[in-house]
Coordinates of N, CA and C in Angstrom, one line a residue:
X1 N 0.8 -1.2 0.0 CA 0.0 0.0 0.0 C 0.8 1.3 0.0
X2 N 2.0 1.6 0.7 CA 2.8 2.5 0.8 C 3.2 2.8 -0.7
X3 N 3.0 1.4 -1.5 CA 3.4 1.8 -3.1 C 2.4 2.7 -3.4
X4 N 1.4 2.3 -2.9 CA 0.1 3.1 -4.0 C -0.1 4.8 -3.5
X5 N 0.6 5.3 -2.3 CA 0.7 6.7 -2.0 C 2.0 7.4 -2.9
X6 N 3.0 6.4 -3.0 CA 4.1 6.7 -4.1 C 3.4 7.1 -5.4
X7 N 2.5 6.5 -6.0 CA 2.1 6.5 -6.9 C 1.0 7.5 -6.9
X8 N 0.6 7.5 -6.4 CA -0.3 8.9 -6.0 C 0.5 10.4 -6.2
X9 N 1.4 10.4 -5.5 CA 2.1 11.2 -5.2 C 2.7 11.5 -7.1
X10 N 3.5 10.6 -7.0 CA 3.9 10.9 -8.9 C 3.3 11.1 -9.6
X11 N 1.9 10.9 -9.7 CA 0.6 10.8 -10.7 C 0.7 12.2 -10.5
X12 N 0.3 13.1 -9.1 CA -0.1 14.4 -9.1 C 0.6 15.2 -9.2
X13 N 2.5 14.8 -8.8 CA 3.4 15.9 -9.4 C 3.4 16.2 -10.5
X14 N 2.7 14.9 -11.5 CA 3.2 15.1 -12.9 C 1.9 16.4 -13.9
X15 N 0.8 15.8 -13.0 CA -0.2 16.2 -13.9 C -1.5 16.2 -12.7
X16 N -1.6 17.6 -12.4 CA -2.4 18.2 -11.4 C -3.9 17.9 -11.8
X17 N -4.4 17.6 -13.1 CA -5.3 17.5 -13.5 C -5.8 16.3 -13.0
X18 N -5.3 15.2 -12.5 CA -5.7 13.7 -11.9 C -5.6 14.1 -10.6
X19 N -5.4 15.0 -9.7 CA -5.9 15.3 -8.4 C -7.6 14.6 -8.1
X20 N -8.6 15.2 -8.6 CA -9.8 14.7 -8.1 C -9.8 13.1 -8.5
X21 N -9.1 12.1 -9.4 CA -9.2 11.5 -9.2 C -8.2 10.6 -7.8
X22 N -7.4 11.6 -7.8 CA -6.3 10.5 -6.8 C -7.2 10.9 -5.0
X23 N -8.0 11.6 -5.2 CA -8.3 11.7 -3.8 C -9.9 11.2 -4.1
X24 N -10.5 10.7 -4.9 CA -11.4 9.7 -5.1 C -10.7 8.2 -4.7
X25 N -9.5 8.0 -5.1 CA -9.2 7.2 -4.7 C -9.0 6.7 -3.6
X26 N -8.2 7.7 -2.6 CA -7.8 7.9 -1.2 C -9.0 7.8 -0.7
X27 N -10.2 8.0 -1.0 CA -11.4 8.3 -0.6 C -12.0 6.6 -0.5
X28 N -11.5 5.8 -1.1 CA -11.8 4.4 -1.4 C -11.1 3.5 -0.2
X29 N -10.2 3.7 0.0 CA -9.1 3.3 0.9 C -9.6 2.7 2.2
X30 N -10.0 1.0 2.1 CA -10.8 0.9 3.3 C -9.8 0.6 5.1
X31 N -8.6 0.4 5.0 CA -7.6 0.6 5.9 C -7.1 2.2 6.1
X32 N -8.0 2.5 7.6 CA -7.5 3.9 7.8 C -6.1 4.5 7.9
X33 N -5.0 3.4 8.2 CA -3.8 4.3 7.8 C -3.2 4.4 7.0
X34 N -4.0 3.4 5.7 CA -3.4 3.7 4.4 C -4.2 5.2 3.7
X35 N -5.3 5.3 4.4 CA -6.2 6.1 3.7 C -5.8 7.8 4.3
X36 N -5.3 7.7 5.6 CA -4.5 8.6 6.0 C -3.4 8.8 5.9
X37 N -2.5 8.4 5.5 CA -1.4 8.3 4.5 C -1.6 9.2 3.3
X38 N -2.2 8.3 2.6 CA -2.5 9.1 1.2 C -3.4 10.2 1.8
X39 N -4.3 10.7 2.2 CA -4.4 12.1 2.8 C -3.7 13.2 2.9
X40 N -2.2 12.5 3.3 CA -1.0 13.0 3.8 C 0.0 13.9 2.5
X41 N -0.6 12.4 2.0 CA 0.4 12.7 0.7 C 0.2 13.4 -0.3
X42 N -1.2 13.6 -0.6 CA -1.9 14.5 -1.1 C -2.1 16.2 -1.0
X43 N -2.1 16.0 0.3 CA -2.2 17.7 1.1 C -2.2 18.7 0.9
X44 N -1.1 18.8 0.5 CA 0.1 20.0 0.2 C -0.3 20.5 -1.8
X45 N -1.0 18.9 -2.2 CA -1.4 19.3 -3.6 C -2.3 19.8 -3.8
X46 N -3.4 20.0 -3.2 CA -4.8 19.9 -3.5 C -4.7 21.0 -3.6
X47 N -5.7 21.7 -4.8 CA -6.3 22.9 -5.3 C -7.4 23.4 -4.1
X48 N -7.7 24.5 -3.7 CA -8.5 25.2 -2.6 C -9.8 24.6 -2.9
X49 N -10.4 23.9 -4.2 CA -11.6 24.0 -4.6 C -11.8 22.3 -4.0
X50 N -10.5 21.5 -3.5 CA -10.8 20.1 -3.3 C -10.6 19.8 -1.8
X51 N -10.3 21.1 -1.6 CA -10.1 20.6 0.7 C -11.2 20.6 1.0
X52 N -12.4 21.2 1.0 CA -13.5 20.3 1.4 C -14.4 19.0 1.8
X53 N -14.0 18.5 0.6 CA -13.9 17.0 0.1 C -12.5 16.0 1.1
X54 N -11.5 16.6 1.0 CA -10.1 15.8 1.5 C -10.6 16.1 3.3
X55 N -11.1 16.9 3.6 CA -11.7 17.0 4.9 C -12.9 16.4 5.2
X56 N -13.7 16.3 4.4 CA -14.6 15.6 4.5 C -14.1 13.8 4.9
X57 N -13.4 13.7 4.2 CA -12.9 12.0 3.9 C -11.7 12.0 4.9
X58 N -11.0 12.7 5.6 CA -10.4 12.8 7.0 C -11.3 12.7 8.2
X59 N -12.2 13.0 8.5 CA -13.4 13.0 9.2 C -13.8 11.8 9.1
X60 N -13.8 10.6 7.8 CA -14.4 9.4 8.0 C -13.6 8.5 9.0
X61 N -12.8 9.1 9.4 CA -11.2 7.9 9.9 C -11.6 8.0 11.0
X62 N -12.1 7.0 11.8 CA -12.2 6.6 13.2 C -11.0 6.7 14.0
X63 N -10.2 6.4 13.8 CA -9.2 6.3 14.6 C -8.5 7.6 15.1
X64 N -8.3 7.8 15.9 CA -8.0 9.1 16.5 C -6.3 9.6 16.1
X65 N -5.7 8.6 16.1 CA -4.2 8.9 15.4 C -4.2 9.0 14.2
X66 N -4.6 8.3 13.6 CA -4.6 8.5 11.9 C -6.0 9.6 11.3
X67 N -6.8 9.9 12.5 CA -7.3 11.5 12.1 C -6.5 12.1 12.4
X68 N -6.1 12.5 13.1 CA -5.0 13.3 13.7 C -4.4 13.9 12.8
X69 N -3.7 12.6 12.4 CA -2.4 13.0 11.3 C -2.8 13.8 10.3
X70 N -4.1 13.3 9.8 CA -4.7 13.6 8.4 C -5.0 15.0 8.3
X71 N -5.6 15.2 9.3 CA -5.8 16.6 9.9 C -5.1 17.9 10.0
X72 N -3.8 17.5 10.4 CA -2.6 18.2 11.0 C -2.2 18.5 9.4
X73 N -2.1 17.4 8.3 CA -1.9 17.4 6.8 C -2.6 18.3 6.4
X74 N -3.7 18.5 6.8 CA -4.8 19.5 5.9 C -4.4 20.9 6.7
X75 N -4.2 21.2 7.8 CA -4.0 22.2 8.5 C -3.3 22.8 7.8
X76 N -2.6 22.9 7.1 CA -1.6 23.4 6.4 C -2.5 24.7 5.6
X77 N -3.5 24.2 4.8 CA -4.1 24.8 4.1 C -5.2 25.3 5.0
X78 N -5.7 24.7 5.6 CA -7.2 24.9 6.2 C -6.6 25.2 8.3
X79 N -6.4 26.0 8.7 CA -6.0 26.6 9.3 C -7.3 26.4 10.8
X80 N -8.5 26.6 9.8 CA -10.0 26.8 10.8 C -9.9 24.9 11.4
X81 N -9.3 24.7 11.3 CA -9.4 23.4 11.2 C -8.2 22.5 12.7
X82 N -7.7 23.5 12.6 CA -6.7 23.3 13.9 C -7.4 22.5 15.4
X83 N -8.6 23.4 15.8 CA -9.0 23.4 17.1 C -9.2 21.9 16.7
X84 N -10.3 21.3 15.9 CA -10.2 19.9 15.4 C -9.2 18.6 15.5
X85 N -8.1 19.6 14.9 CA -7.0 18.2 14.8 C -6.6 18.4 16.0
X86 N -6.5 19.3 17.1 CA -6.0 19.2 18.7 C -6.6 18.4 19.4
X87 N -7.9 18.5 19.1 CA -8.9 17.7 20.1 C -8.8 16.2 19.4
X88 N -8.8 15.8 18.4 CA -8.1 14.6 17.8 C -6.6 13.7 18.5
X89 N -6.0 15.0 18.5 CA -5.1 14.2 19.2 C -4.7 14.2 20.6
X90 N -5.8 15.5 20.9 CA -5.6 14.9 22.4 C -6.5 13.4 23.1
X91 N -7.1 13.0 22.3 CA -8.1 11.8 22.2 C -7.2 10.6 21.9
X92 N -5.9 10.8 21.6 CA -5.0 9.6 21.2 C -4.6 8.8 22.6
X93 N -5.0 7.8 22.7 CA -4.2 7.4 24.2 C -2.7 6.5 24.4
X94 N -2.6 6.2 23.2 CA -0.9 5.8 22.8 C -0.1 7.3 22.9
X95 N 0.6 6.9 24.4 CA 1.7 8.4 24.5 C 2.5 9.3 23.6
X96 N 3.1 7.9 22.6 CA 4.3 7.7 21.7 C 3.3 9.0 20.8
X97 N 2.0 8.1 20.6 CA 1.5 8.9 19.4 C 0.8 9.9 19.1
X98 N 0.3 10.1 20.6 CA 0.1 11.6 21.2 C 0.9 12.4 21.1
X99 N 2.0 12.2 21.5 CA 3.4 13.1 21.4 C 3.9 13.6 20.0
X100 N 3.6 12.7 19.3 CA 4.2 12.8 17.6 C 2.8 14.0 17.0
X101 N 1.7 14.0 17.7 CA 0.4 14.3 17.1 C 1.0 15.8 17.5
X102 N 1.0 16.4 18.8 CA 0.8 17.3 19.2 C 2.2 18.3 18.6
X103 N 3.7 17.1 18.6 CA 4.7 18.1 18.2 C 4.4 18.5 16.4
X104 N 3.8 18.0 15.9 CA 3.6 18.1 14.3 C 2.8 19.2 14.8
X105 N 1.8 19.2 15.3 CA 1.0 20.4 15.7 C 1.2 21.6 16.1
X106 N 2.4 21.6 17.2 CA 2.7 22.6 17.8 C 3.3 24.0 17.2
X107 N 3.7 24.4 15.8 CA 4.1 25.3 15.4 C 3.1 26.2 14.1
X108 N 1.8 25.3 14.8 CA 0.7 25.9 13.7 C 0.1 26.4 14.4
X109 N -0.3 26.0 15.6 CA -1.1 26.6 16.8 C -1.5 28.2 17.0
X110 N -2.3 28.4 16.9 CA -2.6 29.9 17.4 C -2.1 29.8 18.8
X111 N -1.9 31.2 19.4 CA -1.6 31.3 21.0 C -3.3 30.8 21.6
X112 N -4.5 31.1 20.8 CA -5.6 30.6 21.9 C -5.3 29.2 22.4
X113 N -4.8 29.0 21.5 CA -4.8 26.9 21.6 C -3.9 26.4 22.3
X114 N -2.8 27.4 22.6 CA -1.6 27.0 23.3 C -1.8 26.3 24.1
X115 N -2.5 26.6 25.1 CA -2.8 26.4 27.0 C -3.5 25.2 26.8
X116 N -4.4 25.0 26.0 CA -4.8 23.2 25.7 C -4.0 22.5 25.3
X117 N -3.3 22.5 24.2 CA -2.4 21.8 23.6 C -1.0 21.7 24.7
X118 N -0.9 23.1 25.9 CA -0.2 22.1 27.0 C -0.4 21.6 27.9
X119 N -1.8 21.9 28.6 CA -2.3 20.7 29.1 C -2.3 19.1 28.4
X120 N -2.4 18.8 27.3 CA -2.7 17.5 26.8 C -1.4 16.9 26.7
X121 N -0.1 18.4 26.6 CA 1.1 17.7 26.9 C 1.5 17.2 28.3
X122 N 1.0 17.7 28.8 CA 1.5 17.5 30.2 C 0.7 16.6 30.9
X123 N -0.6 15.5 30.4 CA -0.9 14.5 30.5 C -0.5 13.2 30.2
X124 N 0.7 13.3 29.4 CA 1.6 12.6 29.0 C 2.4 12.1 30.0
X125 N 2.6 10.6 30.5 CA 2.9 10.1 32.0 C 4.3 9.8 31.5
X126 N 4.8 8.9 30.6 CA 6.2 9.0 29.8 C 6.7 10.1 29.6
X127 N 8.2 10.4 30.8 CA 9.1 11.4 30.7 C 9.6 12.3 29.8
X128 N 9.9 10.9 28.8 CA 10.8 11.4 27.8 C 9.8 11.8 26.5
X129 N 8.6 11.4 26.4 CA 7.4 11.8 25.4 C 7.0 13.2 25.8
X130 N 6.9 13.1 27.3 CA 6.5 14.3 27.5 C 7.0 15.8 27.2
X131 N 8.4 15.7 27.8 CA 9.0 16.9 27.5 C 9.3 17.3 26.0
X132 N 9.5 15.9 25.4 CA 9.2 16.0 23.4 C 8.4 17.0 23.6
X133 N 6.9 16.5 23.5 CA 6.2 17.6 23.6 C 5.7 19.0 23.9
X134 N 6.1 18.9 25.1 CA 6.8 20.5 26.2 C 7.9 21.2 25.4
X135 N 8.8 20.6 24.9 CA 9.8 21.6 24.3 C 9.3 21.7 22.9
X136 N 8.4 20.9 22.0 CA 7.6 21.6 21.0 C 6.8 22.8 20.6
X137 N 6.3 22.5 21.9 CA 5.3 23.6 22.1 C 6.2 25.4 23.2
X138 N 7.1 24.9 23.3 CA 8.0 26.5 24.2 C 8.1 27.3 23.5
X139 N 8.5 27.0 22.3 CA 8.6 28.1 21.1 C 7.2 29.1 20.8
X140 N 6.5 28.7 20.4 CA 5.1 29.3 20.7 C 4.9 29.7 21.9
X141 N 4.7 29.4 22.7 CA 4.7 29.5 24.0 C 5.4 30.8 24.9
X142 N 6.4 30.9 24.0 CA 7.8 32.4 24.4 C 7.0 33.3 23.8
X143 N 6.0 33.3 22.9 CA 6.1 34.4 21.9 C 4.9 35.0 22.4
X144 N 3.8 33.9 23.6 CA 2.8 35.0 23.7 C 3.2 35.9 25.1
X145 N 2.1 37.3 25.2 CA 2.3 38.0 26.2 C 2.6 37.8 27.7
X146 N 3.4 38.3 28.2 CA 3.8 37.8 29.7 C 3.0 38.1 30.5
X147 N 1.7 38.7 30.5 CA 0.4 39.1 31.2 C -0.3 37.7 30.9
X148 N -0.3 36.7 29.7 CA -0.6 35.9 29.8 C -0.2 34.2 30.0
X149 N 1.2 34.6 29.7 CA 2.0 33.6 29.6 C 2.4 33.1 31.6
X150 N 2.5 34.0 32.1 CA 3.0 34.0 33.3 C 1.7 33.3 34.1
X151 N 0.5 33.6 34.2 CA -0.5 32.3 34.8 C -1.0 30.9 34.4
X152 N -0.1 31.2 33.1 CA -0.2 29.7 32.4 C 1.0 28.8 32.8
X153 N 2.6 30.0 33.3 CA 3.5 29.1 33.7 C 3.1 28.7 34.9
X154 N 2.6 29.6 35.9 CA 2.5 29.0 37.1 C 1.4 27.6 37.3
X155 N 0.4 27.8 36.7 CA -0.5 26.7 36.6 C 0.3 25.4 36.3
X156 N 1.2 25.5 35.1 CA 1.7 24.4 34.9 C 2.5 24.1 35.4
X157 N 3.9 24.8 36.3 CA 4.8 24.3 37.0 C 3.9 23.5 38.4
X158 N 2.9 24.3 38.7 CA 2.3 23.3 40.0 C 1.8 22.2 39.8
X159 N 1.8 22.0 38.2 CA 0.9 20.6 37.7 C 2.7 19.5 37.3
X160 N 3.0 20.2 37.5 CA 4.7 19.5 36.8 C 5.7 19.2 38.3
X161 N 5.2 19.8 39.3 CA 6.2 19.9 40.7 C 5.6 18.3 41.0
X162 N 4.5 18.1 41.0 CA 3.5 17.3 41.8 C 4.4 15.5 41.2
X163 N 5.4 15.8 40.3 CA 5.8 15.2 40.2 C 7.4 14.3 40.6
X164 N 8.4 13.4 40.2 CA 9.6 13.4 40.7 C 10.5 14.3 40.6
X165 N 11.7 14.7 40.9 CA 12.6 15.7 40.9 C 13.0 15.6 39.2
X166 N 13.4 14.1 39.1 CA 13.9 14.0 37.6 C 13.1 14.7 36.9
X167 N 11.9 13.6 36.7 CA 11.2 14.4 35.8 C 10.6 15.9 36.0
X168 N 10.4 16.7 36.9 CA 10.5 18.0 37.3 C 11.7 18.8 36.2
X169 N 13.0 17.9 36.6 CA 14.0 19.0 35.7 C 14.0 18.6 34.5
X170 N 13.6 17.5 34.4 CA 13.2 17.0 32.8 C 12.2 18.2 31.9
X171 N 11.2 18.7 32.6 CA 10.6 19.3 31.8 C 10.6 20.5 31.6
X172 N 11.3 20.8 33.2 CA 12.1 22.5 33.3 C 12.9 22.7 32.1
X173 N 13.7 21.9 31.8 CA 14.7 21.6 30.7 C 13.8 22.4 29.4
X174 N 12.8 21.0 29.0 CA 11.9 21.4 27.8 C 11.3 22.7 27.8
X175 N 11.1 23.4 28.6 CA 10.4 24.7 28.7 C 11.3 26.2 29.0
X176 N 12.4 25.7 29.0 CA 13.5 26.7 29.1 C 13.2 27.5 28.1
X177 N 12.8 28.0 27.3 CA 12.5 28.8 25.9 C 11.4 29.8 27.2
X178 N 10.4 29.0 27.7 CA 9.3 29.5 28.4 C 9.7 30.4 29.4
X179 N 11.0 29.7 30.3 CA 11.2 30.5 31.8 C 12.1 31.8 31.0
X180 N 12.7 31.7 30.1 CA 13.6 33.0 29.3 C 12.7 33.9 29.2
X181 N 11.5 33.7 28.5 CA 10.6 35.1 27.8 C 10.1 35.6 29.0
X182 N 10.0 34.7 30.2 CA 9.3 35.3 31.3 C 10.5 36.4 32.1
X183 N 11.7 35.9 32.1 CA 12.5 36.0 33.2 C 13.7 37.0 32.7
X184 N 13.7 36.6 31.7 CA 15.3 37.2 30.7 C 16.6 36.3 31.3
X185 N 17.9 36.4 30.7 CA 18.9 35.7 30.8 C 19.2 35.4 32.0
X186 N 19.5 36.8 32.6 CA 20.4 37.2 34.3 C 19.1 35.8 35.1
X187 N 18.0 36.1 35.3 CA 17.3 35.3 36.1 C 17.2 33.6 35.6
X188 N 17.5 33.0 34.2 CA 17.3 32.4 34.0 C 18.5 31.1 34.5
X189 N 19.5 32.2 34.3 CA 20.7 31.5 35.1 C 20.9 31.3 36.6
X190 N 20.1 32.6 37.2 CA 19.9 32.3 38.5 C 19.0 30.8 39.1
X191 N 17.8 30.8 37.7 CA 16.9 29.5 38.2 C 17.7 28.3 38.0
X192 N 18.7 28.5 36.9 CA 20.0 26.8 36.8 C 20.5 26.5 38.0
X193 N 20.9 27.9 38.5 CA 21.6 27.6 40.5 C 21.0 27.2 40.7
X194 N 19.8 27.6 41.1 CA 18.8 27.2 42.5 C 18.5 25.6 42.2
X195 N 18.2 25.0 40.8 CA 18.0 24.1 40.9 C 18.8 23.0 40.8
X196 N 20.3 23.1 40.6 CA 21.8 22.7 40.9 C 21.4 22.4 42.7
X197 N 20.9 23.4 43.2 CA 21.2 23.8 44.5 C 20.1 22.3 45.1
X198 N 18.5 22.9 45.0 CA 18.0 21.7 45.5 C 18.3 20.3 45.0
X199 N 18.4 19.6 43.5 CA 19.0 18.9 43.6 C 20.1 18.2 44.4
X200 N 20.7 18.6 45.1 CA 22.0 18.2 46.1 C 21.2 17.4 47.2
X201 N 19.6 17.7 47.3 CA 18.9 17.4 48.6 C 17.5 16.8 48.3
X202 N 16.9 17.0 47.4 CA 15.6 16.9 46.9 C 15.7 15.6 46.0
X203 N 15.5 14.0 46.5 CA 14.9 12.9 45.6 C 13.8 13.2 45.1

């Protein structure tokens, strides 16, 4: 099947005019990750007059990862479409695949969506998935206002303390982009001490 997205894909770089049939096709595709796949692969081709349709037929995929993905594909073009593919993948309950959902996500994000998209990170119980996530999303995260950004750090450091020390500096780490835009350099350095510091005492 992976051949037949190859083939897809070459059919429509060659000759844009077989688009509506190749997402008739995709539309046929009764294995959702093949059918989201080709979704995928499609995307980035499709004429404005055929997202409709390529959303419509992403919408048929039950599966919450392989919407996801499909979604995040279309996002590109279809932007209104975001709040959708967030709540898709925060619906994923495979960590691994939650994490891949949300970091593909995270640099399309409007600032509204931020503060959900890091809650659903920071539901993520896998350390090393999580801060993936968390440092996907910091970048965005630096850029909105510090009138707003600053109750959303504190909310989530109290939701991230509640945790081990490791993983505590595990995600301080990931969000280092975040404690900068709040704090600037001089303070940021001061927070590496302090936390140099309790670590010496704090399992």
């Amino acid at each position: 099947m992976p051949s037949s997205d190859s083939a897809l894909s070459a059919l429509a770089d060659k000759d844009s005019s077989v688009l509506p049939e190749a997402l008739a096709v995709a539309k046929t595709i009764q294995d959702e990750r093949y059918r989201a796949s080709a979704l995928n692969t499609l995307a980035d081709k499709l004429p404005l007059e055929l997202l409709p349709e390529a959303l419509a037929v992403a919408r048929t995929i039950q599966d919450e990862q392989y919407r996801a993905s499909a979604l995040c594909a279309l996002a590109d073009k279809l932007p209104q479409i975001l709040s959708e593919a967030l709540v898709a993948a925060r619906a994923i309950h495979n960590q691994e695949y939650r994490t891949n959902a949300l970091s593909a996500l995270a640099d399309k994000l409007p600032p509204e969506l931020l503060p959900e998209a890091l809650v659903a990170a920071g539901t993520i119980h896998y350390q090393r998935y999580r801060s993936i996530a968390l440092s996907a999303l910091a970048s965005g995260l630096s850029q909105m206002p510090n009138v707003e950004l600053f109750p959303l750090w504190q909310d989530t450091l109290h939701e991230l303390s509640l945790r081990t020390r490791p993983n505590l500096l595990g995600d301080i780490e990931a969000l280092i982009l975040v404690i900068f835009a709040l704090s600037g350099e001089a303070a940021t350095v001061e927070i590496a001490r302090a936390i140099v510091d309790v670590a010496r005492w704090w399992k």
